[in-house]
CSV table of C-alpha atoms in Angstrom, one decimal:
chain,number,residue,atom,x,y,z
A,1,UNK,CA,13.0,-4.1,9.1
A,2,UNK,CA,11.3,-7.3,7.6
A,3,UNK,CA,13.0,-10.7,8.8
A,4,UNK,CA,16.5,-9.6,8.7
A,5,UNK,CA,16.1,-6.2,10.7
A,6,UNK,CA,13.5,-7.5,13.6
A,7,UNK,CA,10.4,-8.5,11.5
A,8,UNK,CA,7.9,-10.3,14.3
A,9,UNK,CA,6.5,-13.1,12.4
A,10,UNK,CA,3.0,-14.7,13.8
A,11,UNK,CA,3.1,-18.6,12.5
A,12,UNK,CA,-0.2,-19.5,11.7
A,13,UNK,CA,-1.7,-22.6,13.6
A,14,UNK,CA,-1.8,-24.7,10.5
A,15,UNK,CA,0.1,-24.2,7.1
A,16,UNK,CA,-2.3,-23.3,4.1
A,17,UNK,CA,-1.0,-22.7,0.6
A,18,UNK,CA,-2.2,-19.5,-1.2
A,19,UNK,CA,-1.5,-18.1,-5.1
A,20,UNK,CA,-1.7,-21.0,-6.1
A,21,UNK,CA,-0.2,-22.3,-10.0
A,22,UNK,CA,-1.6,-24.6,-12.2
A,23,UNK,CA,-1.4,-27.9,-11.5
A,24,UNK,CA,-0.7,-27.2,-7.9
A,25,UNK,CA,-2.5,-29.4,-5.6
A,26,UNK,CA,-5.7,-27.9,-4.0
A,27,UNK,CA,-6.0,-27.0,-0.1
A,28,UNK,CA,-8.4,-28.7,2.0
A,29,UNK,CA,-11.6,-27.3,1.8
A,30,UNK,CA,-11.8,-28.0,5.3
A,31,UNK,CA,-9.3,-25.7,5.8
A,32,UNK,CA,-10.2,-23.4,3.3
A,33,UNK,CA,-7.7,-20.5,2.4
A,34,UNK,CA,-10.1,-17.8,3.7
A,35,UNK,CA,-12.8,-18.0,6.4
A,36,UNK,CA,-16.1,-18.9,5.8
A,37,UNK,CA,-18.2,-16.3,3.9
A,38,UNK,CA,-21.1,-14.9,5.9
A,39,UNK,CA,-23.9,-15.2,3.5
A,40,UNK,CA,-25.3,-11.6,2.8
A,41,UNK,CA,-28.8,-12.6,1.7
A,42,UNK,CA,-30.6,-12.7,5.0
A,43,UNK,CA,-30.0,-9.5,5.6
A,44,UNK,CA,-30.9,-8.1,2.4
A,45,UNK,CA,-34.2,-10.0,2.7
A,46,UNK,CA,-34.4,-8.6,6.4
A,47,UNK,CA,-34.3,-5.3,4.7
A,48,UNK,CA,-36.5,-6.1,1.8
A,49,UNK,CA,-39.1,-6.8,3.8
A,50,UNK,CA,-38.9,-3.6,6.3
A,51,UNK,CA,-38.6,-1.9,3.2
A,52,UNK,CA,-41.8,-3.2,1.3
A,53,UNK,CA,-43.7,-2.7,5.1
A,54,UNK,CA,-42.9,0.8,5.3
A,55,UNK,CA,-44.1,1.6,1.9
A,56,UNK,CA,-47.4,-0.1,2.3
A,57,UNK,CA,-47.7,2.0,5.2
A,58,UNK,CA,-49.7,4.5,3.9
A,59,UNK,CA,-52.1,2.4,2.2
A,60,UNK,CA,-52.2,0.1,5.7
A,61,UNK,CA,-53.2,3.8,7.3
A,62,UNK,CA,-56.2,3.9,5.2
A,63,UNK,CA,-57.5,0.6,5.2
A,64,UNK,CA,-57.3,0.8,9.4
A,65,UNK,CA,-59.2,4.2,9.0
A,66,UNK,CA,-61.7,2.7,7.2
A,67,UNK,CA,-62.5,-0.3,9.8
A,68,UNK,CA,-62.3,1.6,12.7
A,69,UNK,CA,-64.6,4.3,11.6
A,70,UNK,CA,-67.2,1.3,10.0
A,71,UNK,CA,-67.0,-0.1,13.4
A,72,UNK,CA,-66.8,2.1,16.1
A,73,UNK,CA,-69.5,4.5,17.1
A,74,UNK,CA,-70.0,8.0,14.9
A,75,UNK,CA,-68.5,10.1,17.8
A,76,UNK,CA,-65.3,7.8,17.2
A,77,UNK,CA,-63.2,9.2,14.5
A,78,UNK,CA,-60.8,8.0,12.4
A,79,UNK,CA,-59.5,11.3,11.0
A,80,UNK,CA,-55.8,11.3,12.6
A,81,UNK,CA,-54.9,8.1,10.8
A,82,UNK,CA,-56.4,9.5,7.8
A,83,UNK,CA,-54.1,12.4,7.8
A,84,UNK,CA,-51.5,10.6,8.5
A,85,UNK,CA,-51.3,8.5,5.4
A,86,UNK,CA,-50.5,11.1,2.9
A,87,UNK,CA,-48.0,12.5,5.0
A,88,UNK,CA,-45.8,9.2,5.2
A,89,UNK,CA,-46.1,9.0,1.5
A,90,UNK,CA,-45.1,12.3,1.2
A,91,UNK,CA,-40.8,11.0,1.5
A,92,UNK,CA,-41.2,7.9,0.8
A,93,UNK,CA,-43.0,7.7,-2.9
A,94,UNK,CA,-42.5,10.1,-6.0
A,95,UNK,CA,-44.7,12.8,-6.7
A,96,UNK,CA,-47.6,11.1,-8.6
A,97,UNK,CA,-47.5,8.7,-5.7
A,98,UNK,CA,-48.1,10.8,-3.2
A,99,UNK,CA,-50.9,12.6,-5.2
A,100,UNK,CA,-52.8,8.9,-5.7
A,101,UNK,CA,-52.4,8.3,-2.5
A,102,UNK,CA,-53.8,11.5,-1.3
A,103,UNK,CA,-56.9,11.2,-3.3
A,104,UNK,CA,-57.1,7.4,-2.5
A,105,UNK,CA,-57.3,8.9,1.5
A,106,UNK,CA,-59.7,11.4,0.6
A,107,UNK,CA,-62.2,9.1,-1.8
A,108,UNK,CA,-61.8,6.3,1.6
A,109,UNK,CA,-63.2,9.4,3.7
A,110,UNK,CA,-65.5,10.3,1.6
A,111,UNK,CA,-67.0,7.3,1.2
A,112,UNK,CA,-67.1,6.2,4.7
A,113,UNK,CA,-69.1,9.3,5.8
A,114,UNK,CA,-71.5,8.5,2.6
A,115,UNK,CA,-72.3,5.3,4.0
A,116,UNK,CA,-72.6,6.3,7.6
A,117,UNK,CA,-74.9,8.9,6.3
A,118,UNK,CA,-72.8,11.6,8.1
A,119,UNK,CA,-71.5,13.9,5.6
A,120,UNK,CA,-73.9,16.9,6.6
A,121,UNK,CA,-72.6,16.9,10.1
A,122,UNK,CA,-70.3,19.7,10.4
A,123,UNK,CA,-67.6,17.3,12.1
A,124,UNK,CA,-66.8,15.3,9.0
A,125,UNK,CA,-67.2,18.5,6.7
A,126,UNK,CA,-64.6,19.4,9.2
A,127,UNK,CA,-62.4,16.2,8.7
A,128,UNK,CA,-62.8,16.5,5.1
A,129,UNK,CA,-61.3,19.6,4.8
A,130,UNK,CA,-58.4,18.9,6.9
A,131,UNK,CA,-57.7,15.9,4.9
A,132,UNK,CA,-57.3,17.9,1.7
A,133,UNK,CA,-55.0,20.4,3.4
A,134,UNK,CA,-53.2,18.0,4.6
A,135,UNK,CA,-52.9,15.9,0.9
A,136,UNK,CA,-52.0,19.4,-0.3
A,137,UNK,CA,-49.2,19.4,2.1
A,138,UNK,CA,-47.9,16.2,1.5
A,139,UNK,CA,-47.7,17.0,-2.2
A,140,UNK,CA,-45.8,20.1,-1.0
A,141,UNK,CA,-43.3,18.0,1.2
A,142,UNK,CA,-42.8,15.7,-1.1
A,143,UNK,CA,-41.6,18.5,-4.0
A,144,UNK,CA,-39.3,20.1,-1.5
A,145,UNK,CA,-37.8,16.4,-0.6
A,146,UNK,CA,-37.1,15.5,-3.9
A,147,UNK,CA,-35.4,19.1,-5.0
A,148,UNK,CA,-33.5,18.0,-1.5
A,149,UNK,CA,-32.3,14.3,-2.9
A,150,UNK,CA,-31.5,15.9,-6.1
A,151,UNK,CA,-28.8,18.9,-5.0
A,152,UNK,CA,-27.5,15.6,-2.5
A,153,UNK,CA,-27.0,13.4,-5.6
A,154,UNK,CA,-25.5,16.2,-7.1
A,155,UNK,CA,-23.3,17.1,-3.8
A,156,UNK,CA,-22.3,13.3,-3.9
A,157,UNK,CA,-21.4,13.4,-7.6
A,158,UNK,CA,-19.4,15.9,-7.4
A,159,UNK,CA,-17.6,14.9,-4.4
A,160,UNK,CA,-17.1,11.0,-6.3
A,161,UNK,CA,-15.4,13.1,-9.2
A,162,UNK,CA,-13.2,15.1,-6.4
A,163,UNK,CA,-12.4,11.0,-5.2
A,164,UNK,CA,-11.5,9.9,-8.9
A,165,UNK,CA,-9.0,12.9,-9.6
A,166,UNK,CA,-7.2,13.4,-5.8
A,167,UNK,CA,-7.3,9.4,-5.2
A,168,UNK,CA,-7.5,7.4,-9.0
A,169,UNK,CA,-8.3,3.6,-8.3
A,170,UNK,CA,-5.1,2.6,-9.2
A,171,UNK,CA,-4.6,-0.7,-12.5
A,172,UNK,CA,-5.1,-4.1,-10.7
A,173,UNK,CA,-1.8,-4.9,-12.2
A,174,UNK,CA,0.9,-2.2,-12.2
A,175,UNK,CA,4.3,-3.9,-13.6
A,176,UNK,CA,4.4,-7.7,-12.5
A,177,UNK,CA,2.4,-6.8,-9.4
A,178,UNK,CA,-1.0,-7.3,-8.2
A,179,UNK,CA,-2.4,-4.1,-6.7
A,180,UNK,CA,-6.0,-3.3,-4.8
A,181,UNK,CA,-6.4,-0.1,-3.1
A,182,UNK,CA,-9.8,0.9,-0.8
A,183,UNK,CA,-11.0,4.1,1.1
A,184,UNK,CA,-13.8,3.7,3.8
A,185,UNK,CA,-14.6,7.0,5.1
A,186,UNK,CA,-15.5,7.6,8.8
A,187,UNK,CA,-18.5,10.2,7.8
A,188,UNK,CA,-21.3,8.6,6.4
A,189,UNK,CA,-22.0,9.8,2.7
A,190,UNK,CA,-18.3,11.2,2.6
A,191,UNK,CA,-16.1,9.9,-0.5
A,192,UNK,CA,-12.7,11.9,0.6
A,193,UNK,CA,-11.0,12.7,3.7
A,194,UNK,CA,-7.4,12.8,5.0
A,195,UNK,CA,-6.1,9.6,3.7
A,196,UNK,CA,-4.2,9.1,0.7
A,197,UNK,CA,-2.4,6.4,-1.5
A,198,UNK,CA,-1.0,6.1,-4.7
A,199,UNK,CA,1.3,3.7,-6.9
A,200,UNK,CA,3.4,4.5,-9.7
A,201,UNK,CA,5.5,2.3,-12.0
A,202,UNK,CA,9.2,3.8,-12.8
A,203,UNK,CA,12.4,2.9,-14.3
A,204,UNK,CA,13.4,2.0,-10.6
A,205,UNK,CA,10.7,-0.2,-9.7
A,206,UNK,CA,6.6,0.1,-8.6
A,207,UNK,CA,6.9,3.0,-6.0
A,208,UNK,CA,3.9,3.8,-3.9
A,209,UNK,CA,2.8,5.9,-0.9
A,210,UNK,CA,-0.1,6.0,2.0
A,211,UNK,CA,-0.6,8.4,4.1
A,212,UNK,CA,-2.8,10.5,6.9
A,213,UNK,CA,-3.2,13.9,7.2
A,214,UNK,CA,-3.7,15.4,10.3
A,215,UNK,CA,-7.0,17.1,10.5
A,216,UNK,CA,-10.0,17.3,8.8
A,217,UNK,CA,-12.2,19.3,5.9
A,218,UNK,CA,-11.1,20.8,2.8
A,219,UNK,CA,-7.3,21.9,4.2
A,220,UNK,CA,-7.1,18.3,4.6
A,221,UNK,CA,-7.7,17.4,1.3
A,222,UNK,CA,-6.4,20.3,-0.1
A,223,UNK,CA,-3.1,18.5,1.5
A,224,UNK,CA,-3.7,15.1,0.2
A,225,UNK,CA,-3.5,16.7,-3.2
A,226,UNK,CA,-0.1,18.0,-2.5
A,227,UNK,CA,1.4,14.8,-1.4
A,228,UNK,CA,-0.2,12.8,-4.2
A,229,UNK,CA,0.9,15.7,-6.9
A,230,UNK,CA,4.6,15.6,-5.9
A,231,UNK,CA,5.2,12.3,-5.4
A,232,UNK,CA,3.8,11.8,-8.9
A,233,UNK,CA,6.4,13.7,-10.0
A,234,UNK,CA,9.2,12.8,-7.5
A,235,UNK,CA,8.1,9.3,-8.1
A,236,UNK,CA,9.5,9.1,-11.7
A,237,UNK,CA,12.1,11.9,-11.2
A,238,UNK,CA,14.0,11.0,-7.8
A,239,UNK,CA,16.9,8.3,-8.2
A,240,UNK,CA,16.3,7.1,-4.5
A,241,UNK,CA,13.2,6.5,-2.3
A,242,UNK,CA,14.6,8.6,-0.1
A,243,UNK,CA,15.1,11.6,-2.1
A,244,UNK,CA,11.4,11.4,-2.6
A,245,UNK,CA,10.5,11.6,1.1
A,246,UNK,CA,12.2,14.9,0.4
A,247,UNK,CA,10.5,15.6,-2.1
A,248,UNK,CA,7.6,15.3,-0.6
A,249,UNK,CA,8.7,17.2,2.7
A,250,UNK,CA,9.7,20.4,1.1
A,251,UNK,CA,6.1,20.6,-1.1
A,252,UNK,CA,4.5,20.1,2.3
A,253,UNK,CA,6.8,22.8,3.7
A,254,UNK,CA,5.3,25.1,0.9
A,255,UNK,CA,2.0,24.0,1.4
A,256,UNK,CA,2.4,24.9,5.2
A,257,UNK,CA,3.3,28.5,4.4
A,258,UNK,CA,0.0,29.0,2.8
A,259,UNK,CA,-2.1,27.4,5.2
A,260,UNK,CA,-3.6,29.7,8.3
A,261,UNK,CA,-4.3,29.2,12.2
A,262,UNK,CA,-3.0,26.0,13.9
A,263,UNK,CA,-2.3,24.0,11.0
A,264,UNK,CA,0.1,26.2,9.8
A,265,UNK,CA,2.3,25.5,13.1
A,266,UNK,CA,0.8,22.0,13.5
A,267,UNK,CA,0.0,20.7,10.3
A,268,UNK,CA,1.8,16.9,9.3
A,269,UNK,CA,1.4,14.0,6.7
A,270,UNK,CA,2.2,10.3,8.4
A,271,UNK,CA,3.6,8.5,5.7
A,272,UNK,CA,4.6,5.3,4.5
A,273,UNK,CA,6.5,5.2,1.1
A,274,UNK,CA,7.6,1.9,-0.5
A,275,UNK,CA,9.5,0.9,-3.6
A,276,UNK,CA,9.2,-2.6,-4.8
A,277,UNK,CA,12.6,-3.2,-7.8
A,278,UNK,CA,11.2,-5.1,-11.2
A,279,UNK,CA,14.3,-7.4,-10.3
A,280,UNK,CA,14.7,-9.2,-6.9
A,281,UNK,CA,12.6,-10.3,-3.9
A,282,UNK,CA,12.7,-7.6,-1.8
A,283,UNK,CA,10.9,-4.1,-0.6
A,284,UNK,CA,12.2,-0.8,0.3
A,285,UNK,CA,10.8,1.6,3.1
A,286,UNK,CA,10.5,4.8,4.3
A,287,UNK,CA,7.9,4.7,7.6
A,288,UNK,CA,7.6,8.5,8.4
A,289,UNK,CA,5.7,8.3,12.2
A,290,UNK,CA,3.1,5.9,9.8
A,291,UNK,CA,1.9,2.9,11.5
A,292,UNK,CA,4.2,-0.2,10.3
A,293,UNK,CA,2.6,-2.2,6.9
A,294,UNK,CA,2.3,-5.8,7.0
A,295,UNK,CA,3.9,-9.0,4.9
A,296,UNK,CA,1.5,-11.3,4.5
A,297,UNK,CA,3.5,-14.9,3.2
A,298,UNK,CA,2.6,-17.5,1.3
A,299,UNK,CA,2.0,-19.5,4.0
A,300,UNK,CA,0.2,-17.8,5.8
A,301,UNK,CA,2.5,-16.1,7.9
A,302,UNK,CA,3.2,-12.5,8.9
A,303,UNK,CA,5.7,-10.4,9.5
A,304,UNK,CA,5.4,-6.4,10.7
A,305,UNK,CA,7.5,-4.5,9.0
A,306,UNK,CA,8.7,-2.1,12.1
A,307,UNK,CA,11.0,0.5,11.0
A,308,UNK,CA,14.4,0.0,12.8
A,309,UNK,CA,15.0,4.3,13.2
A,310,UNK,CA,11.5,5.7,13.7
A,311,UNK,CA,11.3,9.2,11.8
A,312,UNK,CA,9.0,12.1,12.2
A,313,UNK,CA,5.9,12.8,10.2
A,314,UNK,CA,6.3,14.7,6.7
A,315,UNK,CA,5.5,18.7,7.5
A,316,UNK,CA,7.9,18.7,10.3
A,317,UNK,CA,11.5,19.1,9.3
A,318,UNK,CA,11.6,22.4,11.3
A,319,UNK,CA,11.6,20.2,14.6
A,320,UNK,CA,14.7,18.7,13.4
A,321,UNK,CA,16.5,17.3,10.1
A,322,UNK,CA,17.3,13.4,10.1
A,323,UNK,CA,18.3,12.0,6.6
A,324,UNK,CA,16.0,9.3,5.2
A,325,UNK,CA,17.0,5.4,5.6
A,326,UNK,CA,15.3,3.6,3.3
A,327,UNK,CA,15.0,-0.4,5.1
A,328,UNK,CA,14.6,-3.4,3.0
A,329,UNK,CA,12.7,-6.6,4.3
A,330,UNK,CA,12.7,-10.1,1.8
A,331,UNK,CA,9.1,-9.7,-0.3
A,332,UNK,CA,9.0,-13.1,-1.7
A,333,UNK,CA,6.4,-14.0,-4.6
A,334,UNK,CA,3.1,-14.7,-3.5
A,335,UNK,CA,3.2,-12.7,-0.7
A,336,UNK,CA,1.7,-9.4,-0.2
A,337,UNK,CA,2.4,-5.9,1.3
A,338,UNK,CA,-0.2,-4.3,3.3
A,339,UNK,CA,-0.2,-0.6,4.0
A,340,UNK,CA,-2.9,0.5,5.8
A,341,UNK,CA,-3.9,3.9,8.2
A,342,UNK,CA,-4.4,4.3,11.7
A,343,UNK,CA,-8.0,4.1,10.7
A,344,UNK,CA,-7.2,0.3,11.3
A,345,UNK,CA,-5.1,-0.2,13.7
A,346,UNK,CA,-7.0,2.5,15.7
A,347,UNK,CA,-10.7,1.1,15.0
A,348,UNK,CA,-12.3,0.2,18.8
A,349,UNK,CA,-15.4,-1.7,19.2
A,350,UNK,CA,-17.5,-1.0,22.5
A,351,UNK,CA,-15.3,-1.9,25.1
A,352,UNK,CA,-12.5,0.2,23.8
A,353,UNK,CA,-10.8,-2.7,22.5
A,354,UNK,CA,-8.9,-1.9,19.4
A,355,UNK,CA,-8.8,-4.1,16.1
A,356,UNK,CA,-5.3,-5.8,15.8
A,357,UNK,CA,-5.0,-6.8,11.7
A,358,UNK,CA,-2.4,-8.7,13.0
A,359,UNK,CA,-3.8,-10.9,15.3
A,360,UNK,CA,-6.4,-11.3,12.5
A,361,UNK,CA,-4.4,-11.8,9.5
A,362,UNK,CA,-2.1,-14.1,11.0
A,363,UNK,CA,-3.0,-17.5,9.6
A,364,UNK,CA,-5.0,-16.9,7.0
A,365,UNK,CA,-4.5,-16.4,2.9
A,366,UNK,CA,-6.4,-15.0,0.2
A,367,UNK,CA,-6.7,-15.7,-3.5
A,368,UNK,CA,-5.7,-11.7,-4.6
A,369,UNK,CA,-5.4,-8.4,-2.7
A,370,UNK,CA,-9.1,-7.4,-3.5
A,371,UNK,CA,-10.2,-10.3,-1.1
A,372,UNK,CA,-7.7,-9.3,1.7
A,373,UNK,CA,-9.2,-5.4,1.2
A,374,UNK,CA,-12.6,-6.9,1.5
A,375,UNK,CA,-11.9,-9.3,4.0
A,376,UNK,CA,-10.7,-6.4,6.3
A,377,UNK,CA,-13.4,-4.3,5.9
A,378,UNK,CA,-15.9,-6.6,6.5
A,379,UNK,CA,-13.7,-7.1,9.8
A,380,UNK,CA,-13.4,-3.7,10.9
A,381,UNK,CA,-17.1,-2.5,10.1
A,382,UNK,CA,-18.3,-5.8,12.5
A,383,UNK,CA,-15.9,-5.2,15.4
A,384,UNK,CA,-16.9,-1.5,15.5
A,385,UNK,CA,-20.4,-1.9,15.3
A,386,UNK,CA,-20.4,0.0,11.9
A,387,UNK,CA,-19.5,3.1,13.3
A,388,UNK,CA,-15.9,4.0,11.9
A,389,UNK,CA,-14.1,6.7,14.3
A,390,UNK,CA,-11.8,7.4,11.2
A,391,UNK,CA,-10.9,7.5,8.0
A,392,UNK,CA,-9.2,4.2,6.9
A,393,UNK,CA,-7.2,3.5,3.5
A,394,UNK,CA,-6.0,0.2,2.3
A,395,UNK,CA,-3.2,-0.8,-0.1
A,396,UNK,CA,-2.2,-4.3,-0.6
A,397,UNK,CA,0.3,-5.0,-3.3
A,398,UNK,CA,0.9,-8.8,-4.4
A,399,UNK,CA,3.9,-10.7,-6.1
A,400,UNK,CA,2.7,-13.4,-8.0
A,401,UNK,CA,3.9,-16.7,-8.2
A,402,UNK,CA,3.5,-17.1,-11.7
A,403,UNK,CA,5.5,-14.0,-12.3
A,404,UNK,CA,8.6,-15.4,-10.5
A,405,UNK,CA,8.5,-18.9,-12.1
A,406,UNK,CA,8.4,-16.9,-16.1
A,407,UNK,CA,11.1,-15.0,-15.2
A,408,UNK,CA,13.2,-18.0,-13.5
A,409,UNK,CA,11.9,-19.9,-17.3
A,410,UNK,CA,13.1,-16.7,-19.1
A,411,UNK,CA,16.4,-16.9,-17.2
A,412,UNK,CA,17.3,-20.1,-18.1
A,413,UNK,CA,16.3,-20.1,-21.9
């Protein structure tokens, strides 16, 4: 694994410099380190401006009512667009809103058959009346939409403080490293899911694990809490990262006995765990059946970090026991390790054509791991249209420069 044990590197078609120190000279803005920003301001104007449309809508309704009934001839009627005005308030504005604007409908009625000298016709008596009961429903709707957005914000609450405790955002500096972690979820409006990550500092270096749990739903959470919880505690207790890949494969074992129907026969964890020593420039790995992370250089370059013996998932030592080997691959300083879930690799756009991070990493630096996380998800949400298929976690994990140069200075004094 890495370069020594059959690492593919992909040499970028230019050399740029990234982590830059101090004093080190400055890249080419032509060449810039990252690719050019997309500026996000048209479409937010774009949306703005739909936006400010659809709530003058109702107020638009009106004022169209009005001319078309002044014009037209008194069999014409303007009734349905009067009706419709408080009912497209109704979701859109609070509830005083919608009441103004219901009485605003009803005084432009009112007035319009005043001045037409109509309002003793038995037609716009009619129209009257069904313009009140139709304000009085909108008022109605609007009450039962807002008790609706307020059990959602709850729901969505709730669910954000499930996120924090399963899946804490983890320090942006753990030890001497640089860490950035991200969770984009498939289901719109959905903080949690199947994927996990977590990073721990211990006596024998920054440890960390992502993973992917088959299935869906609360047993798939429910599972993401038992990996996380034991290799918490494996994590600071195990002397070797691969005792803690069996640490972690005997709490799933557990967790499996509880568990009912086809996930108790079926049920796995894809894994990949990682320890990173406070001394030294390299990176050990287990890859249990997890999709292979990424080591992004310096330079630019990349290397995929293929495991050498593919194992099986966590969850399914009863198909066979084959010890752990943990693989070590050269993790210079400014580089950076990226673990990611088949939520990535997997993503297809509308061809069927999956996204290949790295085919689109190769080449390219970033200034910390927050912009490669970013960078990515920009990436993946435009190639798929927006529509994610799956759940997709991110961990990149950065070795400073300026970390190795104070410890070579420390070294030397």
């Amino acid at each position: 694994m890495g370069q020594p044990g059959g690492a593919q590197r992909a040499e970028p078609p230019y050399d740029r410099s990234g982590g830059r120190l101090p004093g080190d000279p400055v890249p080419d803005p032509g060449l810039g380190s990252e690719p050019p920003q997309v500026p996000a301001e048209p479409d937010a104007h774009r949306i703005s401006r739909a936006w400010t449309l659809v709530r003058a809508l109702p107020v638009l309704l009106v004022v169209v009512a009005v001319v078309y009934d002044v014009l037209t001839p008194p069999e014409f009627t303007a009734a349905p667009l009067f009706t419709a005005a408080p009912l497209v308030a109704a979701p859109l504005f609070s509830l005083r809103g919608t009441f103004l604007t219901g009485a605003l409908t009803l005084a432009a009625l009112l007035v319009v058959r005043l001045r037409l000298g109509l309002h003793m016709r038995i037609g716009s008596i009619t129209e009257v009346v069904t313009v009140a009961t139709v304000v009085g429903l909108a008022v109605l709707i609007n009450i039962l939409v807002r008790r609706s957005d307020e059990r959602l914000a709850s729901a969505r609450q709730i669910a954000e403080a499930a996120q924090r405790a399963v899946l804490p955002e983890p320090e942006a500096r753990i030890g001497a490293l640089e860490v950035a972690a991200r969770y984009e979820a498939a289901q719109e409006g959905a903080s949690i899911g199947g994927d996990l990550y977590a990073v721990q500092d211990t006596p024998r270096g920054v440890r960390l694990v992502v993973g992917d749990v088959r299935g869906k739903g609360m047993g798939a959470v429910a599972a993401v809490a038992v990996v996380i919880g034991a290799f918490r505690e494996a994590a600071e207790q195990e002397a070797t990262l691969e005792a803690v890949a069996q640490r972690l494969e005997r709490a799933l074992a557990r967790e499996g006995t509880r568990r009912e129907g086809l996930d108790a026969f079926e049920g796995f964890t894809t894994a990949v765990l990682a320890e990173i020593p406070h001394d030294g420039d390299a990176v050990r790995i287990v890859n249990r059946g997890h999709p292979p992370p990424l080591l992004l250089h310096a330079d630019g370059t990349l290397a995929t970090l293929d495991a050498t013996d593919p194992a099986l998932p966590l969850g399914m030592g009863e198909l066979g026991t084959w010890p752990d080997r943990a693989e070590t691959a050269d993790f210079p300083p400014g580089s950076t390790l990226l673990v990611h879930t088949d939520g990535l690799s997997e993503a297809r756009d509308g061809r069927g054509n999956f996204y290949e991070p790295a085919e689109r990493l190769a080449g390219r630096t970033f200034r910390d791991p927050d912009a490669l996380l970013a960078a990515l998800a920009t990436g993946v949400r435009r190639h798929t249209g927006g529509a994610l298929s799956d759940d997709m976690a991110l961990l990149a994990v950065r070795r400073p420069r300026q970390t190795a140069k104070l410890l070579d200075r420390c070294h030397e004094g």
